XYZ file of C-alpha atoms in Angstrom:
524
model
C -72.616 72.278 24.941
C -70.307 70.126 23.403
C -67.712 71.474 20.104
C -67.095 68.550 17.798
C -63.831 69.097 16.486
C -62.747 66.548 15.338
C -64.986 63.650 14.918
C -65.110 60.109 12.769
C -66.616 58.786 9.785
C -66.740 54.933 9.452
C -67.501 54.102 5.639
C -66.590 56.127 3.084
C -68.996 55.241 0.346
C -70.908 57.352 -2.039
C -72.960 59.147 0.894
C -70.172 58.684 3.696
C -67.501 60.165 1.555
C -69.618 63.040 0.552
C -70.742 63.819 4.282
C -66.997 63.529 5.338
C -66.044 66.338 3.175
C -69.335 68.636 4.371
C -68.066 68.317 8.039
C -64.616 68.748 6.613
C -66.123 72.124 4.192
C -67.483 73.400 7.974
C -64.539 73.147 9.293
C -64.379 69.890 11.640
C -61.319 67.371 11.226
C -62.616 64.207 10.097
C -61.130 60.581 10.478
C -61.913 58.417 8.414
C -62.847 54.221 8.689
C -63.386 52.026 6.266
C -62.368 48.544 5.183
C -60.999 50.024 1.594
C -58.006 52.460 1.723
C -58.321 53.418 -1.795
C -62.332 54.585 -0.761
C -60.572 56.434 2.187
C -57.428 57.524 -0.414
C -60.434 58.953 -2.763
C -62.076 61.391 -0.212
C -58.548 62.628 0.717
C -57.578 63.822 -2.473
C -60.945 64.526 -3.120
C -60.454 66.931 0.279
C -57.122 68.258 -0.720
C -58.532 68.994 -4.210
C -61.722 71.156 -2.754
C -58.610 73.002 -0.303
C -59.526 71.251 3.269
C -55.825 70.606 3.636
C -54.996 68.635 6.716
C -58.549 68.121 7.449
C -59.140 64.429 6.663
C -57.292 61.704 7.999
C -57.293 57.716 6.784
C -57.287 55.289 10.158
C -56.767 50.980 9.688
C -57.426 50.602 13.448
C -59.994 51.592 15.850
C -57.663 52.155 18.588
C -55.754 55.234 17.088
C -59.162 56.057 15.395
C -60.411 57.139 18.719
C -58.012 58.758 20.079
C -58.147 61.188 16.925
C -61.409 62.130 18.521
C -62.504 65.226 20.816
C -64.512 64.441 24.225
C -67.393 63.767 23.919
C -66.272 61.014 21.309
C -68.787 61.610 17.850
C -68.475 58.259 15.808
C -70.507 58.618 12.176
C -71.985 55.502 10.699
C -71.987 55.882 7.230
C -72.715 51.544 6.462
C -74.983 48.793 4.769
C -77.951 48.059 6.655
C -77.547 44.927 8.442
C -75.128 43.009 10.315
C -72.315 45.196 9.431
C -73.379 47.957 11.858
C -73.325 45.119 14.755
C -69.875 44.004 13.604
C -68.250 47.633 13.579
C -70.408 48.201 16.837
C -68.925 45.436 18.524
C -65.633 46.481 17.704
C -65.575 50.058 18.493
C -67.133 49.467 21.635
C -64.012 48.994 23.829
C -62.243 52.071 22.536
C -65.573 54.311 23.520
C -66.068 55.800 26.962
C -68.893 56.658 28.980
C -71.115 59.451 27.063
C -69.718 59.276 23.708
C -71.969 59.106 21.033
C -72.568 56.984 17.460
C -74.546 58.787 14.759
C -75.952 56.330 12.856
C -76.591 57.758 9.764
C -77.108 54.290 7.691
C -80.474 53.220 5.898
C -80.792 50.841 8.611
C -83.949 49.259 9.935
C -85.255 50.984 12.862
C -85.369 47.987 15.227
C -81.860 46.970 14.107
C -81.084 50.495 15.750
C -83.291 50.463 18.829
C -81.303 47.399 19.544
C -78.016 48.741 19.020
C -79.119 51.950 21.072
C -79.942 49.263 24.051
C -76.410 47.596 23.698
C -74.816 51.080 23.260
C -76.142 51.436 26.701
C -74.487 49.045 28.663
C -71.420 50.823 27.852
C -73.196 54.400 28.375
C -72.731 55.183 24.916
C -75.428 57.087 23.354
C -76.621 55.978 19.979
C -78.208 58.141 17.645
C -80.641 56.636 14.332
C -80.206 59.726 11.861
C -82.010 58.855 8.608
C -79.856 60.986 6.011
C -82.020 61.788 2.691
C -81.242 63.338 -1.104
C -79.029 61.123 -2.206
C -75.119 61.255 -2.457
C -75.575 64.981 -4.433
C -77.333 66.120 -1.154
C -74.749 64.105 1.438
C -71.826 66.468 -0.111
C -74.262 69.571 -0.244
C -76.473 69.036 3.011
C -78.855 66.366 3.203
C -82.230 66.472 5.017
C -82.163 64.720 8.489
C -83.926 62.455 10.695
C -82.018 61.791 14.101
C -83.924 60.038 16.705
C -82.613 58.327 20.165
C -80.703 59.754 23.127
C -82.468 63.274 24.002
C -78.565 64.475 25.829
C -77.240 63.257 22.978
C -79.724 64.863 20.152
C -79.151 67.781 22.242
C -75.746 68.154 21.971
C -74.565 67.058 18.121
C -78.155 69.320 17.319
C -75.716 72.743 16.414
C -73.245 70.557 14.111
C -76.160 69.042 12.479
C -77.934 72.547 11.626
C -74.834 73.097 10.261
C -74.257 71.315 7.299
C -78.037 70.428 6.560
C -79.944 71.166 3.731
C -81.488 75.138 4.336
C -85.411 75.549 3.295
C -86.328 78.703 1.433
C -85.823 80.774 4.735
C -82.547 79.398 5.213
C -83.969 77.190 8.375
C -82.072 73.800 8.669
C -84.130 70.602 7.668
C -83.013 68.934 10.337
C -84.418 68.074 13.892
C -85.039 65.531 16.978
C -87.708 63.828 15.568
C -88.624 61.351 18.853
C -87.595 58.776 21.044
C -85.166 55.269 20.506
C -85.342 54.276 16.324
C -87.921 56.760 15.446
C -85.570 59.063 13.513
C -84.577 56.093 11.431
C -88.368 54.591 10.979
C -89.454 57.986 9.824
C -87.353 58.390 7.177
C -88.338 54.493 6.157
C -91.414 56.094 5.414
C -90.436 58.691 3.606
C -88.949 56.498 1.285
C -92.310 54.590 0.518
C -93.922 57.815 0.338
C -91.009 57.959 -2.780
C -91.444 54.878 -3.951
C -95.250 56.040 -4.533
C -94.879 59.388 -6.038
C -91.269 57.923 -8.533
C -94.154 55.423 -9.777
C -96.926 57.667 -10.074
C -94.398 60.111 -12.055
C -92.844 57.444 -14.136
C -96.585 55.722 -14.990
C -97.136 59.525 -16.494
C -93.799 59.389 -18.633
C -95.201 56.466 -20.188
C -98.501 57.443 -20.755
C -97.077 60.752 -22.454
C -94.674 58.726 -24.186
C -97.859 56.611 -26.026
C -99.010 60.157 -27.064
C -96.005 60.436 -28.975
C -94.157 62.681 -27.001
C -90.739 63.045 -27.811
C -88.300 62.376 -24.535
C -87.660 66.404 -24.610
C -90.558 67.233 -25.262
C -91.770 65.596 -21.793
C -88.978 67.297 -19.952
C -90.636 70.480 -20.819
C -94.042 69.637 -19.337
C -92.109 68.233 -16.057
C -90.486 71.619 -16.203
C -93.950 73.632 -16.057
C -95.466 71.135 -13.570
C -92.251 71.685 -11.171
C -93.236 75.467 -11.932
C -96.684 75.911 -10.794
C -99.788 74.136 -9.200
C -100.272 71.333 -6.999
C -96.534 69.649 -8.215
C -94.310 72.968 -7.774
C -91.366 72.677 -5.996
C -91.478 68.686 -6.370
C -87.925 67.442 -6.275
C -88.648 64.569 -7.889
C -90.676 65.999 -10.777
C -87.787 68.629 -11.107
C -84.806 65.965 -11.892
C -87.464 64.454 -14.317
C -87.502 67.184 -15.943
C -83.443 68.100 -15.848
C -82.538 63.747 -17.217
C -84.679 64.292 -19.859
C -82.332 66.463 -21.690
C -79.311 64.773 -20.888
C -77.173 62.962 -23.990
C -74.272 60.844 -23.224
C -71.203 62.319 -25.217
C -69.015 59.200 -24.713
C -71.359 57.924 -27.380
C -70.697 58.733 -30.715
C -73.364 57.098 -32.445
C -75.631 58.459 -35.057
C -79.069 60.240 -33.337
C -81.017 62.838 -34.631
C -82.057 65.479 -31.709
C -85.915 64.292 -30.598
C -85.989 68.234 -31.213
C -83.823 68.908 -33.974
C -85.781 68.839 -37.591
C -82.431 69.800 -39.345
C -81.780 66.586 -40.919
C -77.951 67.000 -40.805
C -77.784 67.984 -37.583
C -76.337 64.473 -35.716
C -76.438 64.590 -31.846
C -75.002 62.223 -28.696
C -78.543 59.661 -27.832
C -80.441 60.739 -25.210
C -79.353 58.673 -21.648
C -82.682 58.417 -21.007
C -83.491 56.421 -24.396
C -81.145 53.823 -23.474
C -82.565 53.083 -20.174
C -83.904 49.352 -19.582
C -87.218 49.009 -17.691
C -85.486 47.132 -14.728
C -86.002 48.657 -11.034
C -83.768 45.964 -9.029
C -82.519 47.498 -5.446
C -85.315 46.039 -3.321
C -84.189 42.445 -5.040
C -80.403 42.440 -4.717
C -80.947 44.430 -1.300
C -79.061 48.118 -1.741
C -82.323 48.901 -0.425
C -84.237 47.594 2.021
C -86.567 50.710 3.070
C -89.480 49.942 0.039
C -89.757 46.408 1.665
C -89.787 47.762 5.066
C -92.275 50.535 4.937
C -94.878 48.019 2.617
C -94.590 45.270 5.521
C -94.886 48.097 8.410
C -98.045 48.666 6.772
C -99.565 45.398 6.746
C -98.313 44.772 10.017
C -99.593 47.779 11.421
C -103.368 47.345 9.379
C -102.555 50.434 7.778
C -104.347 50.374 4.140
C -101.725 51.922 1.198
C -102.754 51.032 -1.844
C -100.039 52.890 -3.508
C -97.604 52.484 -1.940
C -98.059 48.423 -1.864
C -99.016 48.900 -5.706
C -95.693 51.219 -6.399
C -93.200 48.462 -4.532
C -95.136 45.566 -6.217
C -94.061 47.254 -9.882
C -90.825 47.532 -8.758
C -90.711 43.626 -7.874
C -92.301 43.050 -11.385
C -89.790 45.184 -12.954
C -86.252 43.725 -11.335
C -87.337 40.153 -12.946
C -86.949 41.389 -16.359
C -86.195 37.696 -17.321
C -89.385 36.003 -16.070
C -91.374 38.985 -18.311
C -89.715 38.633 -21.357
C -90.914 34.689 -20.963
C -94.158 35.438 -19.680
C -94.517 37.747 -22.950
C -93.737 34.918 -25.098
C -96.345 32.904 -23.566
C -99.094 35.677 -24.132
C -98.221 36.032 -27.425
C -96.830 39.337 -27.421
C -98.871 40.129 -23.676
C -101.073 43.163 -23.690
C -98.764 46.027 -24.953
C -100.060 49.695 -24.249
C -101.420 51.080 -27.814
C -100.462 54.418 -28.907
C -102.548 57.200 -27.711
C -104.756 59.074 -30.143
C -105.859 62.280 -27.861
C -108.441 64.806 -29.274
C -107.250 67.585 -27.269
C -103.610 67.326 -25.963
C -103.330 69.913 -23.563
C -106.101 69.209 -22.023
C -105.873 65.483 -21.378
C -101.708 66.622 -19.722
C -103.641 68.666 -17.284
C -105.882 65.456 -16.713
C -102.374 63.884 -16.402
C -101.022 66.153 -14.021
C -103.590 66.726 -11.708
C -103.816 62.660 -11.521
C -99.713 62.566 -11.002
C -100.632 64.968 -7.922
C -103.422 62.726 -6.746
C -101.216 59.851 -6.573
C -98.416 62.176 -4.920
C -100.833 63.044 -1.831
C -102.364 59.865 -1.732
C -98.601 58.624 -1.226
C -98.179 61.273 1.411
C -101.368 60.450 3.149
C -100.593 56.672 3.463
C -97.036 56.908 4.948
C -98.062 59.943 7.582
C -100.708 57.640 8.542
C -97.788 54.874 9.061
C -95.933 56.712 11.383
C -98.987 57.538 13.079
C -99.720 54.323 13.937
C -95.824 53.380 14.467
C -95.870 56.036 16.839
C -99.272 55.455 18.959
C -97.467 51.526 19.094
C -93.960 52.459 20.055
C -94.858 55.579 22.258
C -91.618 57.523 20.403
C -93.605 60.937 20.914
C -92.783 61.886 17.486
C -92.459 65.598 17.017
C -94.500 65.768 14.001
C -93.398 69.859 13.320
C -90.030 68.066 12.911
C -91.105 65.867 10.259
C -92.420 68.912 8.206
C -89.390 70.634 8.854
C -86.926 67.743 7.770
C -89.083 67.120 4.436
C -88.924 70.755 2.978
C -85.701 70.744 1.482
C -83.006 68.348 1.076
C -85.131 65.196 0.636
C -86.370 62.994 -2.444
C -89.776 63.422 -1.131
C -89.995 67.614 -0.888
C -93.149 68.891 -2.473
C -93.871 72.716 -1.420
C -97.020 72.880 -2.344
C -98.034 69.704 -0.527
C -95.289 70.928 2.596
C -96.777 74.608 2.310
C -100.511 74.392 1.552
C -101.155 70.857 2.725
C -98.828 69.443 5.703
C -98.090 72.979 7.475
C -101.505 73.801 8.919
C -101.113 70.521 10.190
C -98.155 69.550 11.303
C -97.366 72.716 12.564
C -99.931 72.987 14.801
C -98.152 69.761 16.991
C -100.985 67.190 16.521
C -100.809 63.766 18.661
C -100.811 60.779 16.355
C -104.509 60.189 16.955
C -105.651 63.311 14.854
C -102.937 62.755 11.718
C -104.934 60.956 9.129
C -105.383 63.873 6.602
C -108.101 62.222 4.824
C -109.813 63.696 7.861
C -108.817 67.217 6.743
C -110.714 69.218 4.478
C -107.952 71.069 2.696
C -106.894 67.616 1.949
C -110.750 66.873 0.272
C -110.856 70.027 -1.447
C -107.740 69.054 -3.682
C -109.123 65.520 -3.857
C -112.420 66.307 -5.007
C -110.766 68.866 -7.581
C -108.508 65.993 -9.024
C -110.626 63.346 -8.707
C -112.582 63.558 -12.397
C -109.218 64.055 -13.772
C -107.782 61.026 -12.204
C -110.812 59.033 -13.203
C -110.338 60.333 -16.738
C -107.050 59.365 -16.927
C -107.329 55.912 -15.739
C -110.464 55.166 -17.947
C -108.484 55.949 -21.161
C -104.807 53.993 -19.558
C -107.901 50.978 -18.826
C -108.995 51.447 -22.662
C -105.884 51.437 -24.225
C -103.675 49.035 -22.007
C -101.477 52.095 -20.427
C -99.672 50.585 -17.379
C -101.031 53.094 -14.791
C -100.767 51.028 -11.193
C -100.035 53.864 -9.019
C -102.334 55.845 -10.312
C -105.035 53.564 -10.700
C -104.571 52.715 -7.487
C -104.811 55.806 -6.167
C -108.393 56.481 -7.474
C -109.567 53.330 -5.773
C -107.892 54.322 -2.876
C -109.792 57.538 -2.341
C -113.254 55.800 -3.160
C -112.460 53.352 -0.849
C -110.877 55.421 2.225
C -113.661 57.771 1.779
C -116.744 55.013 1.250
C -119.508 54.086 3.078
C -120.977 51.403 1.006
C -118.174 49.336 0.215
C -119.108 45.688 -1.612
C -117.184 44.331 1.863
C -120.513 43.535 3.002
C -121.122 40.275 0.575
C -116.863 39.725 2.392
C -118.429 39.818 5.689
C -121.034 37.590 5.051
C -119.220 35.005 3.655
C -116.453 34.855 6.364
C -119.459 34.197 9.106
C -120.693 31.641 6.824
C -117.860 29.596 6.606
C -116.375 30.451 9.842
C -118.624 31.803 11.983
C -116.577 35.340 12.630
C -119.238 37.469 13.702
C -120.530 40.702 11.848
C -122.306 44.028 12.263
C -125.533 44.964 11.155
C -127.110 48.257 8.977
C -128.338 50.815 11.966
C -126.387 50.135 14.457
C -124.096 53.378 15.608
C -122.224 52.653 18.346
C -117.913 52.194 19.172
C -118.231 48.495 17.824
C -119.412 49.153 14.551
C -117.019 52.719 13.823
C -113.888 50.673 15.460
C -112.345 47.225 13.955
C -113.671 45.036 16.708
C -115.630 41.860 16.200
C -118.903 41.997 15.401
C -121.875 40.932 17.681
C -123.878 39.034 15.515
C -123.602 35.287 14.039
C -126.371 34.367 11.866
C -126.243 30.062 11.064
C -126.436 30.324 7.626
C -125.737 26.281 6.752
C -125.782 24.045 10.147
C -122.681 22.316 10.425
C -123.194 18.706 9.529
C -121.350 15.383 9.965
C -119.666 13.348 7.595
C -122.393 10.605 7.488
C -125.170 13.524 7.023
C -122.883 15.289 4.513
C -121.937 12.895 2.504
C -124.807 10.010 2.590
C -125.616 6.749 4.100
C -122.805 4.625 2.520
C -119.957 6.936 3.151
């Protein structure tokens, strides 16, 4: 088994720099490479300040960088997605040897990863695509890691990754070999799609509570309570929602009374959340590609992912603030949510909690269905027990209740991708039935008062459709057959043709095709 005493970190931004310090903390010597010497110097200075003297060094050329590494060489990428990785691989390859390993820890598109794996294989270099989750804080403290690729390379790097990865409540590392080829980056991509669905639902719940007249810190108390018990317990995004609700900007000396301080004489710095604009731009600016990719995958694999699709659309609409301002003016003020006058505030907040959980659960269901379909198509042989372990801690979608109560019984049993649809689980059905009345009440009240709840409302529709056997699409199918002769199935048939997405067996001649003369008259 290889012992990696000297490794390289290429890319020293917030993620790469944090991971370099993480490896140094574990006693590994780290050789840095980055176009910005200032970025490398900043990492080295932090290493010195934290007592990792002499463990972090910078290099400005690949020749000396690769000579500084132990054998087999381990080169870690923390790079922007796209052509940058291709250029770095091309420059590195002449300085690497057969058996060396590249561990790509960027948020890279899985197909780029597979292309590089094939390119690297020509020189005998082993290339692992490793999704890394948890944000820049986790990169420093220990992230959730999702590696996939060459099995021999995975076996060699796993001891090192197990040391630095996040640990769950049982102190087990949240890392494991996911599967073949680009599966590591694929699972991380869908992790981010799930993340976006959950974030949308939680922010919508926050917006509803604001329209209930609740102060920011009061909402923080609600999120703290949600995170401590019930179906949203141990949910990272709820926990940070509670935390950020109390943060004040000490550098801003403007006079603002505390939201929670009745004493008129006391002034406090403003709450940061009170100053944040409603504008999420990462998908549009290119900083974040995973939201676009995960939704494209759902569509191309024909997986209904209502919550994920609509959550992404909300982010996109949010990004174009200027367009929204113009439309707001054109619509004479638009359709703003009205203040909510709720007679039983605590009961409605409980309904809102259940609606938020249902939306988070729907995000998981849809994400897992996308992964399963991709696994079938690409024959990655994903180990779903490892997916469960990787998502237990250190990642953005960490949700203890969902992990322990929903995912564990299914994913730890090593299911095949054919058996993975969580909508088939009686345990999932139990929770959906429990939450459905609350979900319906929240959506009804939101519709009545124009609250902005796209993810929560489409989750209601998702569960109705995903378990429905009397959809209005019978009329849809009839119209398709009317104008396009697209064929249809009939009620009463009970064969595979009916149960599977196969072309129907019947066509009805609703209106015979006619010539132009027949259509428009003799004088046409």
